[in-house]
mmCIF file with all atom_site columns, C-alpha atoms and ligand atoms in Angstrom:
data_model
loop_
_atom_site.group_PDB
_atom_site.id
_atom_site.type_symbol
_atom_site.label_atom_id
_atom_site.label_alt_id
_atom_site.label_comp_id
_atom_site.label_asym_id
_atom_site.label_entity_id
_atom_site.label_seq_id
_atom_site.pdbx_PDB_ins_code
_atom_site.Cartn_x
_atom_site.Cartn_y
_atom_site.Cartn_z
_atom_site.occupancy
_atom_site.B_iso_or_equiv
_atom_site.pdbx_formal_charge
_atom_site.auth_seq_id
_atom_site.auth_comp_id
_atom_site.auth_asym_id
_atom_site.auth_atom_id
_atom_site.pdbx_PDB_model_num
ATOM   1  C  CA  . UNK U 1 1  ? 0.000   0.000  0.000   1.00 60.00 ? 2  UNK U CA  1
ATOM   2  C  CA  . UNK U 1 2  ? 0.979   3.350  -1.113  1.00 61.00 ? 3  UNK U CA  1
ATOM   3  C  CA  . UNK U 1 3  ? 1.319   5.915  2.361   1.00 61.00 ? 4  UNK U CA  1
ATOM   4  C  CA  . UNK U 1 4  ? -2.063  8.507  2.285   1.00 61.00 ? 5  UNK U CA  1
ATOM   5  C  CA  . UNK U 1 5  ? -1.014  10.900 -0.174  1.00 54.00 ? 6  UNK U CA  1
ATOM   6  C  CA  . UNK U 1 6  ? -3.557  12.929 -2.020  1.00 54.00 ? 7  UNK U CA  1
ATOM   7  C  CA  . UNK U 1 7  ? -2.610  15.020 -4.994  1.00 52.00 ? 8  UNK U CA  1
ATOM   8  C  CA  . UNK U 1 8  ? -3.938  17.509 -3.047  1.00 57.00 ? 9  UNK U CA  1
ATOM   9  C  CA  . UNK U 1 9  ? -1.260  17.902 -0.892  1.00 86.00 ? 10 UNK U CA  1
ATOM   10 C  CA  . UNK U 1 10 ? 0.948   18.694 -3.384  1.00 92.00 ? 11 UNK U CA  1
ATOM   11 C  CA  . UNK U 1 11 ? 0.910   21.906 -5.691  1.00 93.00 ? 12 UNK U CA  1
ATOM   12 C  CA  . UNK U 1 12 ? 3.057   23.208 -8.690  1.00 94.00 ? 13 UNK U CA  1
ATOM   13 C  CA  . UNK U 1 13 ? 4.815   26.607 -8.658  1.00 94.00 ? 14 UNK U CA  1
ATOM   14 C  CA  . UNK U 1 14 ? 3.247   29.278 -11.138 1.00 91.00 ? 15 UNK U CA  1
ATOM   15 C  CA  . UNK U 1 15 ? 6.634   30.315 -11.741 1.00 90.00 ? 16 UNK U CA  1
ATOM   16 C  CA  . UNK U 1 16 ? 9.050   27.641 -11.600 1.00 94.00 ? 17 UNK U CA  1
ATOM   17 C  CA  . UNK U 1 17 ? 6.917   24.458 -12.040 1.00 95.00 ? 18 UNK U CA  1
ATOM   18 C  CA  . UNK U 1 18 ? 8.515   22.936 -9.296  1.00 94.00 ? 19 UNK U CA  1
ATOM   19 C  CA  . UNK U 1 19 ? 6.250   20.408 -7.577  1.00 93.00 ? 20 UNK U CA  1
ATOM   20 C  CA  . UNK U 1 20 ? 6.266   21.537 -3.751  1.00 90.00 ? 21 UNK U CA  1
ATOM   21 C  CA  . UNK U 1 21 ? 4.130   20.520 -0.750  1.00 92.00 ? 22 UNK U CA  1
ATOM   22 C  CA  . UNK U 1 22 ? 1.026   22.089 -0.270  1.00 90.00 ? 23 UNK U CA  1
ATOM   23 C  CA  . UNK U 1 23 ? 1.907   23.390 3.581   1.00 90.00 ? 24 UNK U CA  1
ATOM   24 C  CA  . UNK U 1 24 ? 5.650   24.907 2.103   1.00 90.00 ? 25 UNK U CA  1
ATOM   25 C  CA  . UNK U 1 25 ? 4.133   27.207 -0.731  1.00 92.00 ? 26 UNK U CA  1
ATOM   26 C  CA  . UNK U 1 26 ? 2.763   30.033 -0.733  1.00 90.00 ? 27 UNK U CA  1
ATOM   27 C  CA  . UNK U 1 27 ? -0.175  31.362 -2.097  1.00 88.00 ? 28 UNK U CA  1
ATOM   28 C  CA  . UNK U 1 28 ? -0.870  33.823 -4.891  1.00 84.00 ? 29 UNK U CA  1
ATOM   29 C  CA  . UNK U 1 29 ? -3.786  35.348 -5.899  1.00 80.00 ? 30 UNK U CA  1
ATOM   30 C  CA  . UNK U 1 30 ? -3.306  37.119 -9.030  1.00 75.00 ? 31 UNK U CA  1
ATOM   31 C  CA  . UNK U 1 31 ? -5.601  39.910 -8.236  1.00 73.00 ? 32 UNK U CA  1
ATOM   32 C  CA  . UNK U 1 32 ? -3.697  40.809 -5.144  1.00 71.00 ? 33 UNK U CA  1
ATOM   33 C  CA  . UNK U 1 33 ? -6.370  39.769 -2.605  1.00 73.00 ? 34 UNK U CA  1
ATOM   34 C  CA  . UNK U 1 34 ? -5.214  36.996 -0.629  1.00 70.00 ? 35 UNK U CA  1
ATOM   35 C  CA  . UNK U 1 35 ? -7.982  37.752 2.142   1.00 75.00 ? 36 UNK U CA  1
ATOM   36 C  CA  . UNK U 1 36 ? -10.980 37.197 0.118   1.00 79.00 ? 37 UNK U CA  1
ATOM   37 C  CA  . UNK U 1 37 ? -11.208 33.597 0.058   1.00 80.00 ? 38 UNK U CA  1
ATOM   38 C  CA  . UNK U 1 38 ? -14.577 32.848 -0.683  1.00 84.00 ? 39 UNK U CA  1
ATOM   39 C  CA  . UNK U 1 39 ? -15.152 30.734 -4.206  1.00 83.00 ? 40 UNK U CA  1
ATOM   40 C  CA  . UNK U 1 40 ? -11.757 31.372 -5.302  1.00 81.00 ? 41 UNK U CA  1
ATOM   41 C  CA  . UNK U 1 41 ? -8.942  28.820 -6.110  1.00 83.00 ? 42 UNK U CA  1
ATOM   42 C  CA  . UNK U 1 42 ? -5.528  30.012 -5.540  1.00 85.00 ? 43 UNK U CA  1
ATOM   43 C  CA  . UNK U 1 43 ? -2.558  29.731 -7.420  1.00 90.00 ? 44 UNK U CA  1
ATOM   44 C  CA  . UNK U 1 44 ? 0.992   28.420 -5.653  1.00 92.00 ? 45 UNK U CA  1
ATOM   45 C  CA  . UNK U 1 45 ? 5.036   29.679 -5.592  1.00 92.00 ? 46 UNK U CA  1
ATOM   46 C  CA  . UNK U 1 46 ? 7.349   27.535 -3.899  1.00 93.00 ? 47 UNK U CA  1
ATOM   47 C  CA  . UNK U 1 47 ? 9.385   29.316 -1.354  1.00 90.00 ? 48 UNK U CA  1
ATOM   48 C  CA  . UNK U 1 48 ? 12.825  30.967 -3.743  1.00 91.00 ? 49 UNK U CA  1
ATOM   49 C  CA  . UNK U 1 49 ? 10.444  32.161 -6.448  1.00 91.00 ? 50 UNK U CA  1
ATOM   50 C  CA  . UNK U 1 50 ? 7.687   33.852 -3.560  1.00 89.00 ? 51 UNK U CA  1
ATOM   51 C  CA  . UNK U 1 51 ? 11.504  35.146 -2.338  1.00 87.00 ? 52 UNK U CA  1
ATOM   52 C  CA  . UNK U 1 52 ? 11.712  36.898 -5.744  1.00 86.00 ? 53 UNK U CA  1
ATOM   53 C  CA  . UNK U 1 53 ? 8.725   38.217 -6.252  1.00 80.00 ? 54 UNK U CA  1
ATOM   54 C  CA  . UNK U 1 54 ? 8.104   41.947 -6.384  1.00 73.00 ? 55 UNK U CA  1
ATOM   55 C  CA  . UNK U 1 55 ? 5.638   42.759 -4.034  1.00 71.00 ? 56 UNK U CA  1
ATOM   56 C  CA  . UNK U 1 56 ? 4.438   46.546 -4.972  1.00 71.00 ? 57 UNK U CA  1
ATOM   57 C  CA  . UNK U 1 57 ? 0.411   46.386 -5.909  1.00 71.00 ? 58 UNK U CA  1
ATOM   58 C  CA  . UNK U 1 58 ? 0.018   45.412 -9.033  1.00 72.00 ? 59 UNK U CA  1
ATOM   59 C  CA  . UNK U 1 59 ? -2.843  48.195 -9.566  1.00 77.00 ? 60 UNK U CA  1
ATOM   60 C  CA  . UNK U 1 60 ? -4.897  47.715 -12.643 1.00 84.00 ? 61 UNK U CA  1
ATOM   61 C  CA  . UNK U 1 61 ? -2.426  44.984 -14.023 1.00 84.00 ? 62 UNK U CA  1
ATOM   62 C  CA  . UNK U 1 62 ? -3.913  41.732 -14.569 1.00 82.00 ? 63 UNK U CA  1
ATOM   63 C  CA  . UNK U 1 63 ? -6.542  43.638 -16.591 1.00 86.00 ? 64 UNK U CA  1
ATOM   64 C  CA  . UNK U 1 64 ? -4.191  45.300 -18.785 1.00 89.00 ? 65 UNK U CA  1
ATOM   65 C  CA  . UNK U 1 65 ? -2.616  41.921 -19.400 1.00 90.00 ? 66 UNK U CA  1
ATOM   66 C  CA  . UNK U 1 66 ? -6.454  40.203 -20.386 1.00 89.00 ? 67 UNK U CA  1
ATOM   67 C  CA  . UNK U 1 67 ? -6.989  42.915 -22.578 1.00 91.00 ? 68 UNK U CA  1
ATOM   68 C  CA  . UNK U 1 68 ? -4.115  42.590 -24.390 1.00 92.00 ? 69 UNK U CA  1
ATOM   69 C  CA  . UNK U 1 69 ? -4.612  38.912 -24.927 1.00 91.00 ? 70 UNK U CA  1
ATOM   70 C  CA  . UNK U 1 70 ? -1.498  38.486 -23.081 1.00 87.00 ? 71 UNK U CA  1
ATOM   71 C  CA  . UNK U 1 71 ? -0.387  34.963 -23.449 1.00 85.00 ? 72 UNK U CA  1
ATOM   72 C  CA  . UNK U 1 72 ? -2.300  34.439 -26.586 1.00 89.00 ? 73 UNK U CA  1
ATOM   73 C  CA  . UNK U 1 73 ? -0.202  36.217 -28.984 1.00 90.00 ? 74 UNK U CA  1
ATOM   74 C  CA  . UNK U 1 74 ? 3.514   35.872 -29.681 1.00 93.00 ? 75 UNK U CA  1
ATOM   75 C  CA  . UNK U 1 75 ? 6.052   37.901 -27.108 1.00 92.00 ? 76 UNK U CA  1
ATOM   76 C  CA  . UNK U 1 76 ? 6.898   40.101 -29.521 1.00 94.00 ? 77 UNK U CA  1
ATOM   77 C  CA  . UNK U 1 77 ? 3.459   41.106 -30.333 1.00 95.00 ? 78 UNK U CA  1
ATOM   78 C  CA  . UNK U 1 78 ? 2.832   41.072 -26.255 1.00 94.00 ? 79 UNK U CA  1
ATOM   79 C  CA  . UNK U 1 79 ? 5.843   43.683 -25.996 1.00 93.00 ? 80 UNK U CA  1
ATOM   80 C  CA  . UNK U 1 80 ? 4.513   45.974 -28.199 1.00 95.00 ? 81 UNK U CA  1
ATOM   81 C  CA  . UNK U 1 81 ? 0.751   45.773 -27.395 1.00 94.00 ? 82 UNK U CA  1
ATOM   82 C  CA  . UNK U 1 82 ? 1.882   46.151 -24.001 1.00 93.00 ? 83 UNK U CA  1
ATOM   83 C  CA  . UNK U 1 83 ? 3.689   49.680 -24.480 1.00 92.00 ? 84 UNK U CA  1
ATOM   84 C  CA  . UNK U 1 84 ? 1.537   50.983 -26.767 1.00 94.00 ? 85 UNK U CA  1
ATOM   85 C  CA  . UNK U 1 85 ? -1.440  50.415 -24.131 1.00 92.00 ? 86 UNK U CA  1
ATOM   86 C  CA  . UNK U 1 86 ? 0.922   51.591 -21.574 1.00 90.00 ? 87 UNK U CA  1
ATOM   87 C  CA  . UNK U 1 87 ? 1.677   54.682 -22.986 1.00 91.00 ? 88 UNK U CA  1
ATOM   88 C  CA  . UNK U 1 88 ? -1.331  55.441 -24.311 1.00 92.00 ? 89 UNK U CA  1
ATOM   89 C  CA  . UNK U 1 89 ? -2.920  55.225 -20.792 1.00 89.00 ? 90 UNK U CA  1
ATOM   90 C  CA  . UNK U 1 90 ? -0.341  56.179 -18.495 1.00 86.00 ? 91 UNK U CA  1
ATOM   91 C  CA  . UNK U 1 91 ? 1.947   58.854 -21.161 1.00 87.00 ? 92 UNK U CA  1
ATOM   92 C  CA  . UNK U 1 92 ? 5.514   57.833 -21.869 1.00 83.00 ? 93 UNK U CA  1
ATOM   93 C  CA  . UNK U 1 93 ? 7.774   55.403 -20.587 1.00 73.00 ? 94 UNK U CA  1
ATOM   94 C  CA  . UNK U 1 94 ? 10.602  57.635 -19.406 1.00 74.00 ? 95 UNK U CA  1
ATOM   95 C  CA  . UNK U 1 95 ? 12.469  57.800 -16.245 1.00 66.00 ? 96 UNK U CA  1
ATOM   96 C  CA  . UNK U 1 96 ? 11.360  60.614 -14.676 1.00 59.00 ? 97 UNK U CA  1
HETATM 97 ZN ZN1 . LIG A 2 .  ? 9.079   28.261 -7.977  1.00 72.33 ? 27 LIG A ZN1 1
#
């Protein structure tokens, strides 16, 4: 007999792929509300990559990305919709 694992127990990083125990990630919610758990399914980093991560808000972000089809299209064509949506709603990329 196989010890009482469930595949439950175990998730994969969003980043890495890295197959880590559920109680040793971390969880991500891509909107940025970890406290609203109601419904919601939430996505995993293992421990270096939530390490890595930038954790400013991501204001207004994940929408941009839908509505530039962001993952559908090639990066190239992500790159560019991305700064021309950018600029367009926020002016100019320059360091200030
Ligand atoms: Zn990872």
């Amino acid at each position: 007999m196989w010890p009482a694992r469930t595949e439950s127990e175990t998730v994969t990083c969003v980043a890495c792929g890295t197959h880590t125990d559920r109680e040793l990630a971390r969880e991500y919610d891509k909107y940025g509300n970890r406290w609203e758990r109601e419904g919601k399914e939430f996505e995993h980093f293992c421990r270096s990559c939530h390490d890595e991560l930038c954790h400013h808000a991501r204001t207004e972000l994940e929408e941009l990305l839908v509505e530039i089809d962001a993952g559908e299209c090639s990066r190239l064509e992500f790159l560019s919709r991305y700064v021309a949506t950018v600029e367009d709603r926020y002016g100019p990329l320059e360091e200030r």
